[in-house]
Coordinates of C-alpha atoms and ligand atoms in Angstrom, one line a residue:
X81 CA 74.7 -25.6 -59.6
X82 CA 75.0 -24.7 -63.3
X83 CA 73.3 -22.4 -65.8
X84 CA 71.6 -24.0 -68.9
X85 CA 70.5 -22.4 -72.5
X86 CA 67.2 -23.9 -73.3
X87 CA 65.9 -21.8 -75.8
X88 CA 67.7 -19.0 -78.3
X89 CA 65.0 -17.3 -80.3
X90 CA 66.1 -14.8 -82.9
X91 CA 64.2 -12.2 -85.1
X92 CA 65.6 -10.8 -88.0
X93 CA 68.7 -11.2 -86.7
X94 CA 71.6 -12.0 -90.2
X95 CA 69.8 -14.6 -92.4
X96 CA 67.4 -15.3 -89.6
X97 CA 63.2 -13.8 -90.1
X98 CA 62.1 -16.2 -87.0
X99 CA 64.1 -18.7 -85.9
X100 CA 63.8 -20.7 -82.3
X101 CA 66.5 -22.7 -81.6
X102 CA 66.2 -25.1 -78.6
X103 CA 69.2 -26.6 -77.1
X104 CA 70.3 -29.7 -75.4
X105 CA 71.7 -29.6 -71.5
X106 CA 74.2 -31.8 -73.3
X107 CA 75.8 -31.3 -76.7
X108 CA 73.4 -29.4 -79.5
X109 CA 75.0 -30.3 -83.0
X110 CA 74.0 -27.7 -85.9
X111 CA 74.3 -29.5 -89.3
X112 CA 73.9 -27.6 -92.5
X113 CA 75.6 -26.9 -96.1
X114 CA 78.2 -24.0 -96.0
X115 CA 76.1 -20.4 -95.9
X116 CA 72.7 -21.8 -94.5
X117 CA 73.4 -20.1 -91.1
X118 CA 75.1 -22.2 -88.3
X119 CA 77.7 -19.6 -87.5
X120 CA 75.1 -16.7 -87.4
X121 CA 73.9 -19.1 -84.6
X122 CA 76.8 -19.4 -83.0
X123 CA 77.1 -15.8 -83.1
X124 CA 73.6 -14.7 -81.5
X125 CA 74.6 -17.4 -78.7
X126 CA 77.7 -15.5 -77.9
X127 CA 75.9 -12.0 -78.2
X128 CA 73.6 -12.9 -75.5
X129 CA 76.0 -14.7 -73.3
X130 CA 79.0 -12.3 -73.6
X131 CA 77.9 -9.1 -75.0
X132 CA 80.2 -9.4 -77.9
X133 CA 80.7 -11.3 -81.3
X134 CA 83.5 -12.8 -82.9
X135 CA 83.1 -11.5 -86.3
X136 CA 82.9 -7.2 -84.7
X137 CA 80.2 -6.6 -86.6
X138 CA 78.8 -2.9 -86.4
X139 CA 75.1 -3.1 -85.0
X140 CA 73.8 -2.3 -88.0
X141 CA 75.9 -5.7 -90.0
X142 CA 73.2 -7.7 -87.5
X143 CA 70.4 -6.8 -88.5
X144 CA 68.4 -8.7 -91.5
X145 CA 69.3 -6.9 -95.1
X146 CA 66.1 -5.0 -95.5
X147 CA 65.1 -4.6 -91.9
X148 CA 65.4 -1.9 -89.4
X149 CA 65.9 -3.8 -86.0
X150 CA 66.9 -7.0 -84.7
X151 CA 66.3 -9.2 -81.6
X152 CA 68.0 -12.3 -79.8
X153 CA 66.5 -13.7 -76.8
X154 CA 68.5 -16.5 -74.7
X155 CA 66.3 -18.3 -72.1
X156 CA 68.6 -19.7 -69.3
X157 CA 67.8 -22.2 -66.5
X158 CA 69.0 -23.3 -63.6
X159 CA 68.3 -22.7 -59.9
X160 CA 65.1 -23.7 -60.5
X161 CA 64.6 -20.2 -62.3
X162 CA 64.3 -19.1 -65.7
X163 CA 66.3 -16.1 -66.7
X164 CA 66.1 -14.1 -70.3
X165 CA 68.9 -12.1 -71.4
X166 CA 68.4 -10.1 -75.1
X167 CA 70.0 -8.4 -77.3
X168 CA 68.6 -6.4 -79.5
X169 CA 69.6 -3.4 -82.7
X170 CA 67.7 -0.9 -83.5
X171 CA 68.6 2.4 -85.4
X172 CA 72.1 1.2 -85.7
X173 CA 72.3 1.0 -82.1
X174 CA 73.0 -2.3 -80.2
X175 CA 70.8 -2.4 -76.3
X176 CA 70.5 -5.3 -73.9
X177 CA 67.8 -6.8 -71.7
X178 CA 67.9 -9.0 -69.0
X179 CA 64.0 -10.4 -67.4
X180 CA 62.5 -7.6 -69.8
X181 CA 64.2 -5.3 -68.7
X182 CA 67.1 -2.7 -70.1
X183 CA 70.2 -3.3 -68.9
X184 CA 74.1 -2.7 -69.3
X185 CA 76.2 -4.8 -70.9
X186 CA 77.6 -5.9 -68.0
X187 CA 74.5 -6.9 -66.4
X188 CA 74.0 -9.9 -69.2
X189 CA 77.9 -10.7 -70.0
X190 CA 79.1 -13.7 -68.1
X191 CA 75.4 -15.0 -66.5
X192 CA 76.7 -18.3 -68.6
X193 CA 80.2 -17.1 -70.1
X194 CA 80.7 -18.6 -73.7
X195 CA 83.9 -20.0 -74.6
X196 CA 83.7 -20.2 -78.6
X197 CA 87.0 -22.2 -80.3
X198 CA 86.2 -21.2 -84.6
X199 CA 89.0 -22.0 -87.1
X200 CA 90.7 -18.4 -86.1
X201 CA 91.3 -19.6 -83.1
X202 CA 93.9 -22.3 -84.6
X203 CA 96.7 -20.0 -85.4
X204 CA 96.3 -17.8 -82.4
X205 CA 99.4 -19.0 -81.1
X206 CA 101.4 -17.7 -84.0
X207 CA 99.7 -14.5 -84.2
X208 CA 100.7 -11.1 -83.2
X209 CA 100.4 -10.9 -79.8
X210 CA 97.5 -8.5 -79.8
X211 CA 95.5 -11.9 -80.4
X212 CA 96.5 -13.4 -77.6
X213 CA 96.2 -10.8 -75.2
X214 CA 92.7 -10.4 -76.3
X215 CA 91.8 -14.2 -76.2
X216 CA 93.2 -13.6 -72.1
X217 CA 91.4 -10.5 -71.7
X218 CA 88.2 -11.5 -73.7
X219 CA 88.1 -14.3 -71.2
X220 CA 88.7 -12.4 -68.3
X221 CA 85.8 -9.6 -68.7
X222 CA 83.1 -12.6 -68.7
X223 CA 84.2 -13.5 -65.0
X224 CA 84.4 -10.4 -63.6
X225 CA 82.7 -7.2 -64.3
X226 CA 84.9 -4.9 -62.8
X227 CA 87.4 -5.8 -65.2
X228 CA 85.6 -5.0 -68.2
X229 CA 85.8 -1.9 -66.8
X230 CA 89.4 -1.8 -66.1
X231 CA 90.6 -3.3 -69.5
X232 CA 88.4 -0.2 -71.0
X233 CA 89.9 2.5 -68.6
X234 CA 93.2 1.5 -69.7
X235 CA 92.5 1.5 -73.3
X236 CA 91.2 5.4 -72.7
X237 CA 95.1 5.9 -70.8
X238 CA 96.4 4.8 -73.7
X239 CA 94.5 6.1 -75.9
X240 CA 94.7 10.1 -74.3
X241 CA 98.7 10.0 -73.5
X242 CA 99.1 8.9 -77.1
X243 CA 97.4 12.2 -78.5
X244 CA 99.0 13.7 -75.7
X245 CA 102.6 12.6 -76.9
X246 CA 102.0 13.4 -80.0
X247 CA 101.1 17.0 -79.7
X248 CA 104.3 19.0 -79.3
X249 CA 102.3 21.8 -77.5
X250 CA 100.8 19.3 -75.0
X251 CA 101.8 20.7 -71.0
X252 CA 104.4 18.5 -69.2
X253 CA 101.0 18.4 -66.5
X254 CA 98.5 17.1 -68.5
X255 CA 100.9 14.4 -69.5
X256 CA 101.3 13.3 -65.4
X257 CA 97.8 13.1 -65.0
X258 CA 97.4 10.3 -67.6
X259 CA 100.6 9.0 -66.4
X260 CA 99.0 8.0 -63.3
X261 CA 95.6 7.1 -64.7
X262 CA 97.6 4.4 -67.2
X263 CA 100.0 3.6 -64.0
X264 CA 96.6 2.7 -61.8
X265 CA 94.4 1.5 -64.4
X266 CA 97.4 -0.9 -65.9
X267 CA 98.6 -2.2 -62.7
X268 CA 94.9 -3.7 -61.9
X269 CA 95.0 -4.9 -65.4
X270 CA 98.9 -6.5 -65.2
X271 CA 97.1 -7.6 -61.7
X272 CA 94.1 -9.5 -63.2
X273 CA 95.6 -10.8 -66.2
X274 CA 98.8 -12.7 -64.0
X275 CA 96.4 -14.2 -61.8
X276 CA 94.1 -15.1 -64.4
X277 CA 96.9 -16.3 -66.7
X278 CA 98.4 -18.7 -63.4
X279 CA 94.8 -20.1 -63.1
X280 CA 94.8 -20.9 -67.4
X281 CA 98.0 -22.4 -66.6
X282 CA 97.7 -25.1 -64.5
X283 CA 94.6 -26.4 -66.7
X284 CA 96.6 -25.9 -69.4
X285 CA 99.6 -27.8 -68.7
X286 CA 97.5 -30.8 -67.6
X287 CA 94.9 -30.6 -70.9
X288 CA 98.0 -30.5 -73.1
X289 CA 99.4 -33.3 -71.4
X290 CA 96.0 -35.3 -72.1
X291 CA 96.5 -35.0 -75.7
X292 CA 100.2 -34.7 -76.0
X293 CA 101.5 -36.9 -73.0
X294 CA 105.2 -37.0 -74.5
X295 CA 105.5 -32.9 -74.5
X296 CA 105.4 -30.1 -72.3
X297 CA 103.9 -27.0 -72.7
X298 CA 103.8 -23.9 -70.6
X299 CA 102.6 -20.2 -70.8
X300 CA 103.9 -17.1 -68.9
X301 CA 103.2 -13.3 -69.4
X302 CA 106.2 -11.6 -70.5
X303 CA 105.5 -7.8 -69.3
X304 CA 106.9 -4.8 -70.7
X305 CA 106.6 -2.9 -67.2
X306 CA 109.3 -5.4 -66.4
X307 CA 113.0 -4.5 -67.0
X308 CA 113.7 -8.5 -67.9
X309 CA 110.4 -9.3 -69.6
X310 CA 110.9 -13.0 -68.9
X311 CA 110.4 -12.6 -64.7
X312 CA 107.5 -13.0 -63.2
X313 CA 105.1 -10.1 -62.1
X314 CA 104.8 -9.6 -58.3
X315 CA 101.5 -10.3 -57.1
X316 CA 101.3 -7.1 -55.2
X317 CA 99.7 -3.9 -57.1
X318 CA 102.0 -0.9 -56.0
X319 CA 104.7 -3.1 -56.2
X320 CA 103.4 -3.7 -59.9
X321 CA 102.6 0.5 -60.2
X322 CA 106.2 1.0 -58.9
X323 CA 107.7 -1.2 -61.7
X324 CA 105.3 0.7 -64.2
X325 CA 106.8 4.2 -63.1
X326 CA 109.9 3.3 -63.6
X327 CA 109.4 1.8 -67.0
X328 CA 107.7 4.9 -68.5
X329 CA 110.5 6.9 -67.0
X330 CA 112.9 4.9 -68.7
X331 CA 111.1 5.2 -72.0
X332 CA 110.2 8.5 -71.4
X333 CA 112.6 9.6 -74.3
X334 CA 111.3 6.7 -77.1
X335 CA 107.9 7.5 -75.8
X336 CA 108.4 11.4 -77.0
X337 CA 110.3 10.7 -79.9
X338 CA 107.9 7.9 -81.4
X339 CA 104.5 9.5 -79.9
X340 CA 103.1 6.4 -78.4
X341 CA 103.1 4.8 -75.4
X342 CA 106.0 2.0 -75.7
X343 CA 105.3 0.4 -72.1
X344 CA 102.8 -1.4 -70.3
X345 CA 99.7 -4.1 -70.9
X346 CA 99.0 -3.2 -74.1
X347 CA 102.4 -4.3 -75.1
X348 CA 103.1 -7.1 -73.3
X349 CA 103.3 -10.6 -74.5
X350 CA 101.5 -13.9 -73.5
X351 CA 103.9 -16.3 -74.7
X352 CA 103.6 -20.6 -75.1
X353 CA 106.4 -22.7 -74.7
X354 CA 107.0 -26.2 -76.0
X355 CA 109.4 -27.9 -74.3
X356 CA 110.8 -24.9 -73.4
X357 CA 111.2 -23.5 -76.6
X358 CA 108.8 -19.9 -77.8
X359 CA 106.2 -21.9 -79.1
X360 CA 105.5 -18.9 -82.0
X361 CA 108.6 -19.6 -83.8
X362 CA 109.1 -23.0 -83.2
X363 CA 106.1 -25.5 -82.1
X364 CA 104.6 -27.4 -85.5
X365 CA 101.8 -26.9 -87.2
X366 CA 100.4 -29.9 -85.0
X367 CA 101.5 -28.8 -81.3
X368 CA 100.2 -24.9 -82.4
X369 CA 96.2 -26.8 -82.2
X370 CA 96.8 -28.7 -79.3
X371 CA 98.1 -25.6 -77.5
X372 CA 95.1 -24.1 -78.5
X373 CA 92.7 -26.9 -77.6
X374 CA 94.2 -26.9 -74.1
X375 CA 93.7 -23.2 -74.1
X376 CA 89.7 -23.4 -74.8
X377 CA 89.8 -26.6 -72.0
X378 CA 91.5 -25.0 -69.7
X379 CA 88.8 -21.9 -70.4
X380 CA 86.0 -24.2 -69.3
X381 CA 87.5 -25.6 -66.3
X382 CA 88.8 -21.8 -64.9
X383 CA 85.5 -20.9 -65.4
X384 CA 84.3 -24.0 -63.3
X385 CA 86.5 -23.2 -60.7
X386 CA 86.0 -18.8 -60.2
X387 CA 82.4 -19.1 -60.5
X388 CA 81.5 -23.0 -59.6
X389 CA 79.3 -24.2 -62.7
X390 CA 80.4 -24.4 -66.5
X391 CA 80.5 -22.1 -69.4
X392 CA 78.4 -22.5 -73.0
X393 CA 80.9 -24.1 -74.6
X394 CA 80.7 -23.0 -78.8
X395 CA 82.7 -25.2 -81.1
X396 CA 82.2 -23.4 -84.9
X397 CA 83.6 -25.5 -87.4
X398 CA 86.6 -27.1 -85.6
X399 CA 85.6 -30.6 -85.9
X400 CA 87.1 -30.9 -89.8
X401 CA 89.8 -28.9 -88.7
X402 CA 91.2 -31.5 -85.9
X403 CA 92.5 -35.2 -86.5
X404 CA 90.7 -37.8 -84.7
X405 CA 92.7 -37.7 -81.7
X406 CA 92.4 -33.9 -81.0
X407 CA 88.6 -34.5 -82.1
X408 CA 88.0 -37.3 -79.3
X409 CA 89.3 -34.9 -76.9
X410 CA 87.3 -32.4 -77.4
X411 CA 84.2 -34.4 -77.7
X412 CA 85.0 -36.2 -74.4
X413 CA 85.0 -32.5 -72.9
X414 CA 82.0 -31.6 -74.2
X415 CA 80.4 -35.1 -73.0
X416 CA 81.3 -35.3 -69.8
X417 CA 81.6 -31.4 -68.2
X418 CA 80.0 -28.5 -70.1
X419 CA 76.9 -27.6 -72.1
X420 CA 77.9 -27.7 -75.7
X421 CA 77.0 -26.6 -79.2
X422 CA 78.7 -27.4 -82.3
X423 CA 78.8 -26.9 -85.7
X424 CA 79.6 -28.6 -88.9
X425 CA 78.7 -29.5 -92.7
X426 CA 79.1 -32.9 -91.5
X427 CA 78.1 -35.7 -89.3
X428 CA 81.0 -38.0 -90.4
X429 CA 82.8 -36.3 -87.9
X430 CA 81.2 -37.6 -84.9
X431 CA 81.2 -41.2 -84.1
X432 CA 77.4 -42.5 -83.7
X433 CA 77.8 -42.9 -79.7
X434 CA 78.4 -39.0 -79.7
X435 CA 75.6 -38.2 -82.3
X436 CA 73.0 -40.5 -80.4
X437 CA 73.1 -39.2 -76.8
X438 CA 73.3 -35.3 -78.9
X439 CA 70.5 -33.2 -80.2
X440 CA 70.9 -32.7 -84.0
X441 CA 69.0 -30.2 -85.2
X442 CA 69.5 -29.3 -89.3
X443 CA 70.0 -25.8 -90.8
X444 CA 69.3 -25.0 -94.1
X445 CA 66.0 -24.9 -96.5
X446 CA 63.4 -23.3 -94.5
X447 CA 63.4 -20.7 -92.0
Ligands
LIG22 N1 72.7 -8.9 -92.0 C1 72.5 -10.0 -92.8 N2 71.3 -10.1 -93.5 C2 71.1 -11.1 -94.3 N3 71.9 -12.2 -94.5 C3 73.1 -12.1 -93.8 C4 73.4 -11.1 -93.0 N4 74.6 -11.3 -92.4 C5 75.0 -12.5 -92.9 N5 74.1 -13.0 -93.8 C6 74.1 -14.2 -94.5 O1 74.2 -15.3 -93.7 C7 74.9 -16.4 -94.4 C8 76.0 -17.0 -93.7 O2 75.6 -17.6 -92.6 P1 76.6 -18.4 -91.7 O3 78.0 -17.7 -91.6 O4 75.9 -18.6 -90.4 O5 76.8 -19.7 -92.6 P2 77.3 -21.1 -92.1 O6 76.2 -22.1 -92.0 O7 78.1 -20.9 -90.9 O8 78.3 -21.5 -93.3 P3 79.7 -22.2 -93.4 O9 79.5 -23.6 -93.3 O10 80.2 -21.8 -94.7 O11 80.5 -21.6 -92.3 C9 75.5 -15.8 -95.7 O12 74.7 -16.2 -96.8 C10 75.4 -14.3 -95.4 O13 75.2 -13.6 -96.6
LIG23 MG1 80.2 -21.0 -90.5

């Protein structure tokens, strides 16, 4: 059974006074110069569905230049119920409402998870590794709550044994305690993310394959917990704990000398092969987009299998970024498996099959 958007309805929300916005089941494609609004669209769709936005805007950067408060309402459907989930900003602070009602954050992320693919995206597999880590973790929040709240837990570890390391009259105690609290919170996280990452994988490998048949790709999580960071993680969590204790005691010294904490998720790598090769210093231009392509299809169909219906899939302005191959790939997903809403300045893009069984709906001139 699946979960719909029907209906996104914002108010004063960016360049937006009033704006409904009524979407396909199918694919929804959003035509319009450069700076009429599409992404802003794009952006209120993933604010209701995920709790987030691409662009980290501060509350306040939502709201309509000259207003005080904003609001985005996303009517869902499926079950044979309709279900509302809102965002909304006022006084510089951000709130959520599910059926009328406030909620949590986590009570509206992942309803429908989004999965959004924006020109970023392309070079994510040559970017720092922080990028990459968050495109896996960013993911993994919308399927599961409780590891929202992990990924966050860990981050305040982190954050606390770093003051902590850096203050030369901080007690050898204190410094235990967070030890632990970054030992349990990161082992759940190394936990998730593995599991998570095996599940990408498989999907992965065989999207690639699609587009690229005469390559291989593969991914693997490269931890620094791990004394060779090229083994695999054990699936276990003390055994993953007891491989964390042991790295911070064998970084103990870096870790007082540099005043950070050297080991552990937030370091850790997730790394693409090409034929075998570290795809960030050695796959082409070319192969870097297809890896990511398979990434964002291999997103739709994890989702499909943890929680047994499809995501929103958000394509912002990838269509004149991809060559006709890549383009018929992603088009062919959209068509055949997920609720879809795309973006572009033009329709030359899509071949008229495409554009006739799609809504097209213009942006631009009035609003
Ligand atoms: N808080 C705000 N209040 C008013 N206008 C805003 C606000 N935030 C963004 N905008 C405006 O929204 C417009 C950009 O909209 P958007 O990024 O959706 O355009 P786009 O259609 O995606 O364009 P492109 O094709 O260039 O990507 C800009 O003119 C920007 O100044
Ligand atoms: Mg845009």
């Amino acid at each position: 059974m699946s979960i719909t958007a029907r209906t996104l309805a914002v108010r004063n929300f960016r360049s937006y006074a009033d704006y409904l916005l009524e979407l396909s089941a199918g694919t929804t494609v959003l035509v319009g110069p450069n700076a009429a609004g599409k992404t802003n669209l794009v952006e209120a769709l993933q604010l209701c569905c995920s709790a987030a936005s691409f662009r980290r805007p501060s509350p306040a950067d939502l709201v309509r230049h000259g207003e005080h408060r904003c609001a985005l309402e996303l009517a869902l459907e499926g079950e044979g119920r309709v279900l509302e989930l809102g965002v909304a900003v006022d006084g510089g602070k951000r709130s959520f409402v599910r059926n009328g009602k406030r909620c949590r954050a986590a009570s509206i992320r992942g309803v429908l998870p989004s999965i959004l693919f924006c020109p970023d995206d392309l070079d994510m597999v040559k970017r720092g590794a922080r990028v990459r880590r968050e495109a896996l973790d960013g993911f993994g929040v919308q399927l599961n709550a409780g590891y929202a709240q992990l990924v966050s837990s860990y981050a305040r570890a982190v954050e606390q044994r770093n003051s902590l390391l850096k203050d030369p009259c901080a007690s050898r105690d204190l410094l235990f305690a967070w030890d632990e609290a970054l030992v349990r919170a990161g082992s759940a996280v190394l936990q998730h993310r593995s599991a998570l990452l095996e599940r990408v994988r498989a999907h992965l490998v065989a999207a690639y394959a699609a587009i690229a048949p005469r390559e291989t790709v593969d991914v693997r999580y490269r931890s620094t917990v791990l004394p060779d960071a090229a083994a695999g993680l054990p699936r276990d969590r003390e055994q993953i704990a007891d491989l964390f204790r042991a790295a911070l005691a064998s970084s103990a010294p870096e870790e007082a000398r540099r005043g950070m904490t050297l080991v552990g998720p937030h370091r850790d790598e997730v790394e693409f092969l090409v034929d075998g090769r570290p795809a960030r210093s050695f796959a082409s231009q070319g192969q870097q987009r297809s890896l990511v392509l398979a990434w964002k299809v291999a997103e739709v169909r994890v989702t499909r299998d943890i929680l047994g219906r499809p995501p929103l899939l958000l394509l912002d302005d990838v269509m004149s970024e991809l060559d006709a191959v890549r383009r018929a790939a992603i088009m062919e997903l959209a068509a055949d498996e997920v609720q879809t809403v795309i973006t572009t300045t033009n329709l030359g893009y899509f071949d008229e099959g495409a554009l006739e069984s799609s809504r097209v709906v213009r942006i631009g001139g009035d609003r």
